[in-house]
Coordinates of C-alpha atoms in Angstrom, one line a residue:
M1 CA -152.1 -173.9 -39.7
R2 CA -151.9 -170.5 -38.0
S3 CA -154.9 -169.0 -36.3
T4 CA -153.6 -165.4 -36.3
V5 CA -151.9 -163.0 -38.5
E6 CA -148.6 -161.6 -37.2
A7 CA -146.7 -158.5 -38.2
R8 CA -143.4 -157.5 -36.9
A9 CA -141.2 -154.5 -37.8
A10 CA -138.0 -156.0 -36.4
A11 CA -135.0 -153.8 -36.2
P12 CA -131.7 -155.7 -36.7
G13 CA -129.6 -156.1 -33.6
S14 CA -130.5 -154.0 -30.5
A15 CA -131.4 -156.9 -28.3
S16 CA -130.5 -154.7 -25.3
S17 CA -130.0 -151.2 -26.8
A18 CA -130.6 -148.1 -24.8
G19 CA -133.6 -146.7 -26.6
R20 CA -134.6 -143.0 -26.6
P21 CA -132.9 -140.4 -24.4
A22 CA -133.9 -140.4 -20.6
S23 CA -135.5 -136.9 -21.0
V24 CA -137.9 -138.2 -23.6
H25 CA -138.8 -141.2 -21.4
A26 CA -139.4 -138.9 -18.4
A27 CA -141.7 -136.7 -20.4
S28 CA -143.6 -139.7 -21.6
C29 CA -144.0 -140.8 -18.0
R30 CA -145.3 -137.4 -16.9
A31 CA -147.8 -137.3 -19.8
V32 CA -149.2 -140.7 -18.9
V33 CA -149.5 -139.9 -15.2
L34 CA -151.4 -136.6 -16.1
Q35 CA -153.7 -138.6 -18.4
V36 CA -154.5 -141.2 -15.7
L37 CA -155.1 -138.6 -13.0
A38 CA -157.2 -136.5 -15.3
L39 CA -159.4 -139.4 -16.4
I40 CA -159.8 -140.6 -12.8
G41 CA -160.9 -137.2 -11.8
A42 CA -163.1 -136.6 -14.8
T43 CA -164.9 -139.9 -14.2
A44 CA -165.6 -139.0 -10.6
V45 CA -167.0 -135.5 -11.1
T46 CA -168.2 -134.9 -14.6
P47 CA -172.0 -134.8 -15.3
T48 CA -173.7 -137.5 -17.2
L49 CA -172.6 -137.6 -20.8
Y50 CA -175.3 -139.8 -22.1
A51 CA -178.9 -140.4 -20.9
Q52 CA -179.0 -143.7 -19.1
R53 CA -180.7 -146.3 -21.1
T54 CA -183.3 -148.6 -19.6
T55 CA -184.4 -152.0 -20.7
P56 CA -187.8 -153.5 -20.0
P57 CA -187.9 -156.5 -17.6
G58 CA -187.2 -159.8 -19.2
V59 CA -185.3 -158.3 -22.2
E60 CA -181.6 -159.2 -22.5
R61 CA -179.0 -156.6 -22.4
P62 CA -175.6 -157.2 -23.9
S63 CA -173.8 -158.0 -20.6
V64 CA -174.1 -161.7 -21.2
A65 CA -172.7 -161.4 -24.7
S66 CA -169.5 -159.8 -23.4
L67 CA -169.1 -162.1 -20.4
T68 CA -165.8 -163.9 -20.9
A69 CA -163.6 -166.2 -18.8
G70 CA -161.7 -163.9 -16.4
G71 CA -163.4 -160.7 -17.6
E72 CA -165.1 -157.8 -15.7
E73 CA -168.6 -159.1 -16.0
E74 CA -167.7 -162.6 -14.8
R75 CA -165.8 -161.2 -11.9
Y76 CA -168.8 -159.2 -10.9
L77 CA -171.1 -162.1 -11.3
R78 CA -168.9 -164.1 -8.9
L79 CA -169.5 -161.3 -6.3
M80 CA -173.2 -161.4 -7.0
Q81 CA -173.1 -165.1 -6.0
L82 CA -171.5 -164.3 -2.7
A83 CA -174.1 -161.6 -2.1
G84 CA -176.9 -163.9 -2.7
A85 CA -178.0 -161.9 -5.7
A86 CA -177.2 -164.7 -8.1
K87 CA -178.0 -168.4 -7.8
P88 CA -175.3 -170.9 -6.7
Y89 CA -173.4 -172.5 -9.6
P90 CA -170.0 -174.2 -9.9
W91 CA -167.3 -171.7 -10.8
S92 CA -164.3 -174.1 -11.6
L93 CA -165.3 -174.7 -15.3
R94 CA -165.4 -171.6 -17.4
G95 CA -166.3 -169.8 -19.8
L96 CA -169.9 -170.0 -19.0
S97 CA -172.3 -170.4 -21.9
P98 CA -175.2 -168.0 -22.4
S99 CA -177.7 -170.6 -21.1
E100 CA -175.5 -171.1 -18.0
V101 CA -175.4 -167.4 -17.4
G102 CA -179.2 -167.4 -17.8
R103 CA -179.5 -169.9 -14.9
L104 CA -177.5 -167.5 -12.8
E105 CA -179.9 -164.7 -13.5
A106 CA -180.2 -162.5 -10.4
S107 CA -183.0 -163.5 -8.0
D108 CA -182.8 -160.0 -6.5
S109 CA -182.2 -157.1 -8.8
A110 CA -180.9 -154.9 -6.0
H111 CA -177.2 -154.8 -6.5
P112 CA -174.7 -151.9 -7.3
W113 CA -174.6 -152.4 -11.0
S114 CA -178.2 -153.2 -11.6
A115 CA -178.5 -150.3 -14.0
H116 CA -175.5 -151.4 -16.0
V117 CA -175.5 -155.3 -16.3
A118 CA -178.2 -157.9 -16.7
F119 CA -177.4 -161.6 -17.3
G120 CA -180.8 -163.2 -18.4
V121 CA -180.9 -164.5 -22.0
G122 CA -184.5 -164.4 -22.5
R123 CA -187.0 -167.2 -22.6
T124 CA -188.2 -167.2 -26.3
G125 CA -186.9 -169.1 -29.2
A126 CA -186.5 -166.1 -31.4
V127 CA -183.1 -165.3 -32.8
R128 CA -181.5 -162.4 -31.1
M129 CA -178.5 -160.4 -32.3
H130 CA -176.4 -158.1 -30.2
P131 CA -173.4 -156.0 -31.2
L132 CA -170.5 -156.5 -28.7
P133 CA -169.0 -153.4 -27.0
V134 CA -166.4 -151.6 -29.0
S135 CA -163.3 -151.3 -26.9
L136 CA -160.0 -149.4 -27.1
Q137 CA -157.3 -150.1 -24.5
T138 CA -153.8 -148.6 -24.1
W139 CA -151.0 -149.6 -21.7
Y140 CA -147.7 -148.0 -20.9
N141 CA -144.6 -149.4 -19.2
S142 CA -141.6 -147.1 -18.6
A143 CA -138.8 -149.6 -18.0
F144 CA -139.7 -153.2 -18.8
P145 CA -142.6 -155.3 -19.9
Y146 CA -145.3 -155.9 -17.3
G147 CA -148.8 -157.3 -17.5
G148 CA -150.7 -160.5 -17.3
N149 CA -154.2 -162.1 -17.6
D150 CA -154.9 -160.0 -20.7
G151 CA -155.5 -162.7 -23.3
A152 CA -153.8 -162.4 -26.7
V153 CA -152.3 -159.0 -25.8
W154 CA -148.6 -158.9 -24.9
V155 CA -147.8 -155.6 -23.0
G156 CA -144.1 -154.6 -23.7
R157 CA -142.0 -151.7 -22.8
G158 CA -143.4 -148.4 -24.1
A159 CA -147.0 -148.1 -25.4
T160 CA -149.3 -150.9 -26.3
V161 CA -152.7 -150.4 -27.9
A162 CA -155.5 -153.0 -28.5
A163 CA -159.0 -152.7 -30.1
G164 CA -162.0 -155.1 -30.2
A165 CA -165.4 -155.3 -31.4
G166 CA -167.8 -158.0 -32.6
M167 CA -171.3 -159.5 -32.7
A168 CA -173.2 -162.2 -30.8
V169 CA -176.2 -164.1 -32.1
Y170 CA -178.5 -166.4 -30.0
G171 CA -181.0 -169.0 -30.9
R172 CA -183.0 -171.2 -28.6
H173 CA -180.3 -173.9 -28.2
W174 CA -177.4 -172.4 -30.0
S175 CA -175.1 -169.2 -29.9
A176 CA -172.4 -167.7 -32.0
T177 CA -169.9 -165.0 -31.0
L178 CA -167.4 -163.3 -33.1
A179 CA -165.0 -161.2 -31.0
P180 CA -161.7 -160.6 -32.6
V181 CA -159.0 -158.4 -31.1
V182 CA -156.1 -156.6 -32.7
F183 CA -153.1 -155.1 -30.8
W184 CA -149.9 -153.3 -31.5
A185 CA -146.9 -153.1 -29.1
E186 CA -144.3 -150.4 -29.4
N187 CA -141.9 -153.0 -27.8
R188 CA -139.1 -150.6 -27.0
A189 CA -135.7 -151.9 -26.1
F190 CA -134.5 -152.7 -22.6
D191 CA -131.6 -154.7 -21.1
L192 CA -132.0 -158.4 -21.8
A193 CA -130.5 -161.2 -19.7
S194 CA -128.1 -163.3 -21.6
T195 CA -129.4 -166.5 -23.0
G196 CA -126.1 -167.8 -24.4
V197 CA -127.8 -168.1 -27.8
E198 CA -127.2 -165.8 -30.8
G199 CA -129.6 -164.4 -33.3
V200 CA -133.3 -164.7 -32.5
G201 CA -132.3 -166.9 -29.6
A202 CA -131.1 -163.8 -27.7
F203 CA -134.8 -162.9 -27.1
R204 CA -135.6 -166.3 -25.4
D205 CA -136.1 -167.0 -21.8
P206 CA -132.7 -166.8 -20.1
D207 CA -133.2 -169.6 -17.6
S208 CA -134.6 -172.3 -20.0
P209 CA -133.7 -171.0 -23.5
G210 CA -133.9 -174.5 -24.9
T211 CA -137.0 -175.9 -23.1
I212 CA -139.7 -173.1 -23.1
D213 CA -141.2 -170.7 -25.6
L214 CA -141.4 -167.6 -23.3
P215 CA -139.5 -164.7 -24.9
Q216 CA -138.2 -161.8 -22.8
R217 CA -139.0 -159.6 -25.8
F218 CA -140.9 -160.3 -29.0
G219 CA -138.1 -159.2 -31.4
G220 CA -136.2 -156.0 -32.0
G221 CA -139.0 -153.7 -33.1
S222 CA -142.8 -153.2 -32.9
Y223 CA -145.0 -156.2 -32.6
A224 CA -148.6 -156.6 -33.8
R225 CA -151.2 -159.2 -34.2
L226 CA -154.8 -159.9 -35.2
D227 CA -156.4 -162.7 -33.1
P228 CA -159.8 -164.3 -33.3
G229 CA -160.1 -163.6 -29.5
Q230 CA -163.3 -164.8 -27.6
S231 CA -165.0 -166.3 -30.7
T232 CA -167.3 -169.3 -30.2
L233 CA -169.9 -171.3 -32.0
R234 CA -171.8 -173.6 -29.7
L235 CA -174.8 -175.9 -29.4
D236 CA -176.5 -176.2 -25.9
L237 CA -178.9 -179.1 -25.7
P238 CA -180.9 -180.0 -22.5
W239 CA -178.0 -182.3 -21.4
L240 CA -175.1 -181.7 -23.8
S241 CA -173.0 -178.8 -24.9
L242 CA -170.6 -178.9 -27.9
G243 CA -168.9 -176.4 -30.2
V244 CA -165.7 -174.9 -31.6
S245 CA -164.0 -171.9 -30.0
T246 CA -160.9 -169.7 -29.8
A247 CA -162.0 -168.3 -26.4
N248 CA -160.1 -168.6 -23.2
Q249 CA -161.0 -171.4 -20.8
Y250 CA -160.6 -171.0 -17.1
W251 CA -160.2 -174.4 -15.3
G252 CA -160.3 -174.4 -11.5
P253 CA -161.4 -171.8 -9.0
A254 CA -158.5 -169.3 -9.0
Q255 CA -159.0 -165.7 -9.8
H256 CA -155.5 -164.6 -10.6
H257 CA -153.2 -167.7 -10.9
P258 CA -155.0 -170.7 -12.3
L259 CA -152.5 -173.6 -12.6
L260 CA -153.7 -175.2 -15.8
L261 CA -155.7 -172.9 -18.0
G262 CA -156.6 -169.2 -17.7
N263 CA -156.7 -166.0 -19.7
N264 CA -152.9 -165.0 -19.5
A265 CA -152.4 -166.1 -23.2
A266 CA -154.6 -166.1 -26.2
G267 CA -157.2 -168.7 -26.3
F268 CA -156.3 -171.6 -28.7
P269 CA -158.5 -173.1 -31.4
H270 CA -160.3 -176.1 -29.8
L271 CA -163.3 -178.4 -30.0
F272 CA -165.3 -179.1 -26.8
L273 CA -167.9 -181.5 -25.6
G274 CA -169.5 -181.6 -22.2
T275 CA -172.5 -181.2 -20.0
A276 CA -174.7 -178.3 -20.6
A277 CA -175.3 -177.9 -16.9
P278 CA -174.6 -179.9 -13.8
V279 CA -176.1 -183.4 -14.1
N280 CA -177.7 -185.2 -11.1
V281 CA -175.8 -188.4 -10.4
G282 CA -177.5 -189.2 -7.1
F283 CA -174.9 -188.3 -4.6
G284 CA -174.5 -184.9 -6.1
H285 CA -174.2 -183.0 -9.4
V286 CA -171.4 -183.4 -12.0
H287 CA -170.4 -180.8 -14.6
A288 CA -167.6 -181.9 -17.0
R289 CA -166.0 -180.9 -20.3
M290 CA -163.5 -182.5 -22.7
S291 CA -161.4 -180.3 -25.0
W292 CA -159.2 -181.0 -28.0
G293 CA -157.2 -178.3 -29.8
T294 CA -154.0 -177.0 -31.3
L295 CA -151.3 -174.9 -29.9
D296 CA -149.0 -172.6 -31.8
Q297 CA -145.5 -171.2 -31.0
S298 CA -143.8 -167.8 -31.3
A299 CA -141.1 -167.0 -33.8
Y300 CA -138.6 -167.3 -30.9
S301 CA -139.4 -170.9 -29.9
P302 CA -136.5 -173.4 -29.4
M303 CA -138.6 -176.1 -31.2
I304 CA -137.6 -176.2 -34.8
G305 CA -138.9 -178.9 -37.3
P306 CA -141.2 -181.8 -36.3
G307 CA -143.1 -180.9 -33.1
E308 CA -143.6 -177.2 -33.9
R309 CA -147.3 -177.9 -34.0
R310 CA -148.9 -179.4 -30.9
F311 CA -152.1 -181.3 -30.3
T312 CA -153.9 -180.8 -26.9
A313 CA -156.3 -183.1 -25.2
G314 CA -157.8 -182.2 -21.9
A315 CA -160.7 -183.0 -19.5
V316 CA -162.1 -181.3 -16.4
A317 CA -164.9 -182.4 -14.1
V318 CA -166.5 -180.7 -11.1
L319 CA -168.6 -182.4 -8.4
I320 CA -171.2 -180.6 -6.2
P321 CA -171.8 -183.1 -3.4
R322 CA -175.4 -183.5 -2.2
G323 CA -176.1 -181.9 1.1
L324 CA -172.9 -179.6 1.2
S325 CA -174.2 -176.3 0.0
G326 CA -171.6 -174.2 -1.8
L327 CA -168.9 -176.9 -2.0
E328 CA -167.4 -177.9 -5.3
L329 CA -164.7 -180.5 -5.9
G330 CA -162.9 -181.1 -9.1
A331 CA -160.0 -182.5 -11.1
A332 CA -158.4 -181.8 -14.5
R333 CA -155.8 -183.2 -16.9
F334 CA -154.2 -181.4 -19.9
F335 CA -151.8 -183.1 -22.4
H336 CA -149.3 -181.7 -24.9
T337 CA -148.4 -184.0 -27.8
A338 CA -146.7 -183.5 -31.2
W339 CA -149.3 -183.4 -34.0
P340 CA -149.1 -186.9 -35.5
E341 CA -147.7 -186.8 -39.1
D342 CA -150.0 -189.7 -40.1
G343 CA -153.1 -188.1 -38.5
L344 CA -155.0 -188.3 -35.3
T345 CA -156.3 -191.6 -33.9
L346 CA -158.8 -192.4 -31.2
S347 CA -156.1 -192.8 -28.6
D348 CA -154.9 -189.2 -29.1
F349 CA -158.5 -188.0 -28.3
L350 CA -158.6 -190.3 -25.2
K351 CA -155.3 -189.1 -23.7
P352 CA -156.8 -187.6 -20.6
Y353 CA -158.1 -191.1 -19.6
E354 CA -154.8 -192.9 -19.9
G355 CA -153.2 -194.4 -16.8
L356 CA -152.1 -192.1 -14.0
L357 CA -148.7 -193.8 -13.5
K358 CA -145.9 -193.6 -16.1
S359 CA -145.0 -197.3 -15.7
G360 CA -148.5 -198.2 -17.1
V361 CA -148.2 -195.9 -20.2
A362 CA -147.1 -197.2 -23.6
G363 CA -143.4 -196.2 -24.0
G364 CA -142.9 -195.8 -20.3
V365 CA -140.2 -193.3 -19.3
D366 CA -139.5 -192.6 -23.0
N367 CA -143.1 -191.6 -23.7
P368 CA -142.7 -188.0 -25.1
D369 CA -146.2 -186.7 -24.2
N370 CA -146.4 -184.1 -21.5
Q371 CA -149.1 -183.9 -18.9
L372 CA -150.3 -181.4 -16.3
A373 CA -153.0 -182.5 -13.8
S374 CA -154.7 -180.8 -10.9
V375 CA -157.3 -181.3 -8.1
F376 CA -159.2 -178.3 -6.7
F377 CA -162.0 -177.2 -4.4
R378 CA -164.2 -174.2 -3.8
W379 CA -166.5 -173.5 -0.9
A380 CA -168.7 -170.4 -1.2
A381 CA -171.2 -169.6 1.5
P382 CA -173.6 -166.9 0.0
T383 CA -175.2 -166.2 3.4
A384 CA -171.8 -165.3 4.8
G385 CA -170.5 -163.5 1.7
F386 CA -167.3 -165.6 1.9
E387 CA -165.5 -168.1 -0.3
V388 CA -162.3 -170.0 0.0
Y389 CA -160.6 -172.1 -2.7
G390 CA -157.5 -174.0 -3.5
E391 CA -155.8 -176.0 -6.3
Y392 CA -152.9 -178.5 -6.3
A393 CA -151.2 -179.5 -9.6
R394 CA -148.5 -181.8 -10.8
E395 CA -146.3 -181.7 -13.9
D396 CA -146.0 -185.1 -15.6
H397 CA -146.8 -188.5 -14.0
S398 CA -145.4 -190.4 -11.0
W399 CA -143.4 -193.5 -12.1
D400 CA -145.4 -196.0 -10.0
L401 CA -147.5 -196.1 -6.9
R402 CA -144.5 -196.3 -4.6
D403 CA -143.1 -193.1 -6.2
F404 CA -146.4 -191.3 -5.8
V405 CA -146.7 -192.3 -2.1
L406 CA -143.1 -191.3 -1.3
E407 CA -142.9 -188.0 -3.2
P408 CA -146.4 -186.7 -4.3
D409 CA -145.0 -183.2 -4.3
H410 CA -142.4 -183.8 -7.0
N411 CA -142.7 -181.1 -9.7
S412 CA -145.9 -179.7 -8.0
G413 CA -147.5 -176.4 -7.1
Y414 CA -150.5 -175.0 -5.3
V415 CA -152.8 -172.0 -5.1
L416 CA -154.8 -170.9 -2.1
G417 CA -157.3 -168.0 -2.1
F418 CA -160.2 -166.3 -0.5
Q419 CA -162.8 -163.6 -1.0
R420 CA -164.9 -161.7 1.5
L421 CA -167.8 -159.5 0.5
W422 CA -169.4 -156.9 2.8
S423 CA -172.8 -155.6 1.6
A424 CA -173.5 -152.5 3.7
S425 CA -176.4 -151.8 1.4
A426 CA -177.9 -152.9 -1.9
S427 CA -176.0 -150.1 -3.7
R428 CA -172.6 -150.4 -2.1
W429 CA -170.3 -153.5 -1.7
V430 CA -166.8 -153.9 -0.4
A431 CA -164.8 -157.0 -1.2
L432 CA -161.4 -158.2 0.1
R433 CA -159.6 -160.8 -1.9
G434 CA -156.3 -162.6 -1.6
E435 CA -154.4 -165.4 -3.4
I436 CA -151.0 -167.1 -3.1
L437 CA -149.2 -169.3 -5.5
N438 CA -146.2 -171.6 -4.9
T439 CA -144.8 -173.6 -7.8
R440 CA -141.1 -173.3 -6.7
V441 CA -138.6 -176.2 -7.2
S442 CA -138.8 -177.9 -3.8
H443 CA -136.2 -179.5 -1.5
L444 CA -136.5 -182.7 -3.6
A445 CA -134.1 -181.2 -6.0
R446 CA -131.3 -182.4 -3.7
V447 CA -132.0 -186.0 -4.6
R448 CA -133.8 -186.0 -7.9
P449 CA -134.1 -183.6 -10.9
Q450 CA -136.8 -181.0 -11.0
A451 CA -137.6 -178.4 -13.7
P452 CA -139.3 -175.1 -13.3
F453 CA -143.1 -175.4 -13.5
Y454 CA -144.4 -175.3 -17.1
V455 CA -141.0 -176.5 -18.5
H456 CA -141.3 -179.7 -20.5
T457 CA -138.6 -182.0 -21.7
Y458 CA -139.9 -183.3 -25.0
R459 CA -142.3 -180.5 -26.0
L460 CA -139.8 -177.6 -26.0
Q461 CA -142.5 -174.9 -26.1
G462 CA -143.5 -175.7 -22.4
H463 CA -147.0 -174.8 -21.3
T464 CA -147.5 -171.9 -23.6
Q465 CA -149.5 -170.5 -26.5
R466 CA -147.6 -168.2 -28.9
G467 CA -145.0 -167.4 -26.3
Q468 CA -147.2 -166.7 -23.3
L469 CA -148.1 -169.0 -20.4
L470 CA -151.4 -170.8 -20.6
G471 CA -151.8 -170.9 -16.8
S472 CA -150.7 -168.6 -14.1
P473 CA -148.5 -165.6 -15.2
A474 CA -146.2 -166.3 -12.2
G475 CA -146.2 -170.1 -12.4
Y476 CA -142.9 -170.4 -14.2
G477 CA -141.2 -167.9 -11.7
G478 CA -142.5 -170.0 -8.9
A479 CA -144.2 -167.7 -6.4
A480 CA -146.8 -165.0 -6.3
G481 CA -149.2 -163.2 -3.9
V482 CA -152.1 -160.8 -4.4
V483 CA -154.2 -158.8 -1.9
G484 CA -156.8 -156.4 -3.2
V485 CA -159.7 -154.3 -2.0
D486 CA -162.6 -153.5 -4.3
V487 CA -165.3 -150.9 -3.5
L488 CA -168.4 -151.1 -5.9
D489 CA -171.3 -148.8 -6.2
A490 CA -173.7 -147.6 -8.9
S491 CA -170.9 -145.5 -10.6
G492 CA -168.5 -148.4 -10.9
R493 CA -165.5 -149.7 -9.0
W494 CA -162.4 -148.5 -7.1
S495 CA -159.7 -151.1 -6.5
L496 CA -156.3 -151.0 -4.7
A497 CA -154.1 -154.1 -5.0
W498 CA -150.7 -155.2 -4.0
Q499 CA -149.0 -158.0 -6.0
R500 CA -145.7 -159.8 -5.4
Q501 CA -144.3 -162.1 -8.1
R502 CA -141.1 -164.0 -8.5
R503 CA -140.0 -163.2 -12.0
R504 CA -137.3 -165.9 -12.5
P505 CA -137.2 -169.4 -11.2
A506 CA -134.7 -170.2 -8.4
P507 CA -131.2 -171.0 -9.8
P508 CA -129.8 -174.5 -9.6
L509 CA -128.5 -175.7 -6.3
G510 CA -125.0 -174.5 -5.7
E511 CA -125.6 -171.2 -7.4
P512 CA -126.8 -168.8 -4.7
R513 CA -128.4 -165.7 -6.1
P514 CA -130.7 -163.1 -4.8
A515 CA -134.4 -163.6 -5.7
D516 CA -135.6 -161.5 -8.7
V517 CA -138.9 -160.3 -7.4
L518 CA -141.6 -157.9 -8.6
Q519 CA -143.5 -155.8 -6.1
A520 CA -146.5 -153.8 -7.5
L521 CA -149.0 -151.4 -6.0
T522 CA -151.9 -150.5 -8.4
L523 CA -154.9 -148.1 -8.1
E524 CA -157.7 -148.7 -10.5
R525 CA -160.9 -146.9 -11.3
L526 CA -163.7 -148.4 -13.5
H527 CA -166.4 -145.8 -14.2
L528 CA -169.8 -146.9 -15.6
R529 CA -171.9 -144.4 -17.6
N530 CA -174.3 -146.1 -20.1
P531 CA -173.5 -146.7 -22.9
L532 CA -169.8 -145.8 -22.0
R533 CA -167.4 -147.4 -19.7
W534 CA -164.0 -146.0 -18.7
K535 CA -161.2 -147.6 -16.8
A536 CA -157.9 -146.1 -15.7
S537 CA -155.2 -147.7 -13.6
F538 CA -151.8 -146.5 -12.3
G539 CA -149.2 -148.8 -10.8
S540 CA -145.7 -148.5 -9.4
V541 CA -143.7 -151.6 -10.0
V542 CA -140.3 -152.3 -8.5
D543 CA -138.2 -155.3 -9.7
L544 CA -135.8 -156.1 -6.9
N545 CA -132.6 -157.7 -8.1
R546 CA -133.7 -157.6 -11.7
D547 CA -131.7 -160.3 -13.5
Y548 CA -129.7 -160.8 -10.3
A549 CA -128.3 -157.3 -10.5
G550 CA -129.8 -153.9 -9.4
D551 CA -133.3 -152.7 -8.7
V552 CA -135.4 -151.2 -11.5
F553 CA -138.5 -149.1 -11.2
N554 CA -141.3 -149.3 -13.7
L555 CA -144.3 -147.0 -14.2
N556 CA -147.3 -149.0 -15.4
A557 CA -150.5 -147.3 -16.5
E558 CA -153.7 -148.4 -18.4
L559 CA -156.4 -146.3 -20.0
S560 CA -159.4 -147.9 -21.7
V561 CA -162.8 -147.0 -23.0
Q562 CA -165.7 -149.2 -24.0
W563 CA -168.8 -148.2 -25.8
T564 CA -171.9 -150.5 -26.1
P565 CA -173.9 -149.8 -29.3

């Protein structure tokens, strides 16, 4: 059963056609540049368009309703923690529920965005209803698709437009959010790398066309979809939280490159059950969640017939040790299995708790289920305005204990990151952030087979949802780095970020090729003006040795506006 409605206007042929004349493309690029510069300038100098609205103390504003995993409000709330303006709380199990966000309510209202965001959910049992912000986003890529961590949206070459709206309703122990998103991608043609497969197979990934559902391009024409987005129905009791959702989950402490689950793809329909808040277990506090859902594939997936529909079972747990302020330790497991033709059984729901070694699992080496597992940590010191974090993940099991001891790094990857906040005053913050990812095929390939990260042998869709990676946008390529500076004040945020990403996995041994690497420099302006919010970004992206050939330059731009009713 599909959770979204897809519409494609696929033009026959033209898997790598030239598209419009170069003069038209250049004119489009100039127009986008002028729009970006005009909007950045206008947001910096224009007078107030709307009178600033105020909310009496103790009354909720819609910030909590629009707080999503990996979103702008959540990113800001994380900085509030480092500044000591929000209470300590584990950050490796998200999205946060409205009641969890309420526990993080600022103990000191003096922070740069105090006039624009508030995270308290109120203390009464009355039912409250809030319309979600109405948003319109546009992206432009001049030469090839480029984007990531944008949920259901796929940003192709040319223009991409997305719109969203919705409603959030809260009761004393329950909440319901309806937040669909619709997008349309012009999806203009560009040169595709050869896959060796004809027909729709020509759009597949060129390195693993038979073992991952990761299209280079979503067909030969425009691409559109309606997605349920960040929609959730949940019940939060004093100890327990449960519900059904299509919202993104963010497991682990990473900001840009989570190894298991993040917001790079659409959220998938799932049930969840876990603790409503960290539970005291004597030696610390434990926060945990189990999740069961279904994953769908794109129209270009190599999986045809039985196995097209997948069942997922996962579990994540975070420990906050007693006496070690700001430290959180955690682990997670996530399974892909074919949806059983004769129905689900208890063993399917308990997959995350099966043996860690393949030799102890029913079916042994022939067991077709695929697993990803990770361990992670985060240490945040609010008094110092600093956090450091990391995650280590494995694809599939070790065969036995000896195999694990000898080669614990087989089919593995890691993320390391930090964030430092300087609070010169209550109205101005400066943050420096950095993160590196390495999931490359290691030296062990000389003595035993290794596949690129997120590629699975039996489940031929890989670690994907509808043709996009569920984890890091660079995990399949194998390497990435991010360094960014954010300056926040009462008017919004300026950001400058450099990103490096290996676009294609390393070729097999014996096939020396130059690395296909993206280098991007992006300037972004977020301007807050109640009830409006504007964001504009402009990026220059160079793909060095694209498809192991020449260098290609891409202009990337984003314009968006959000209005809170």
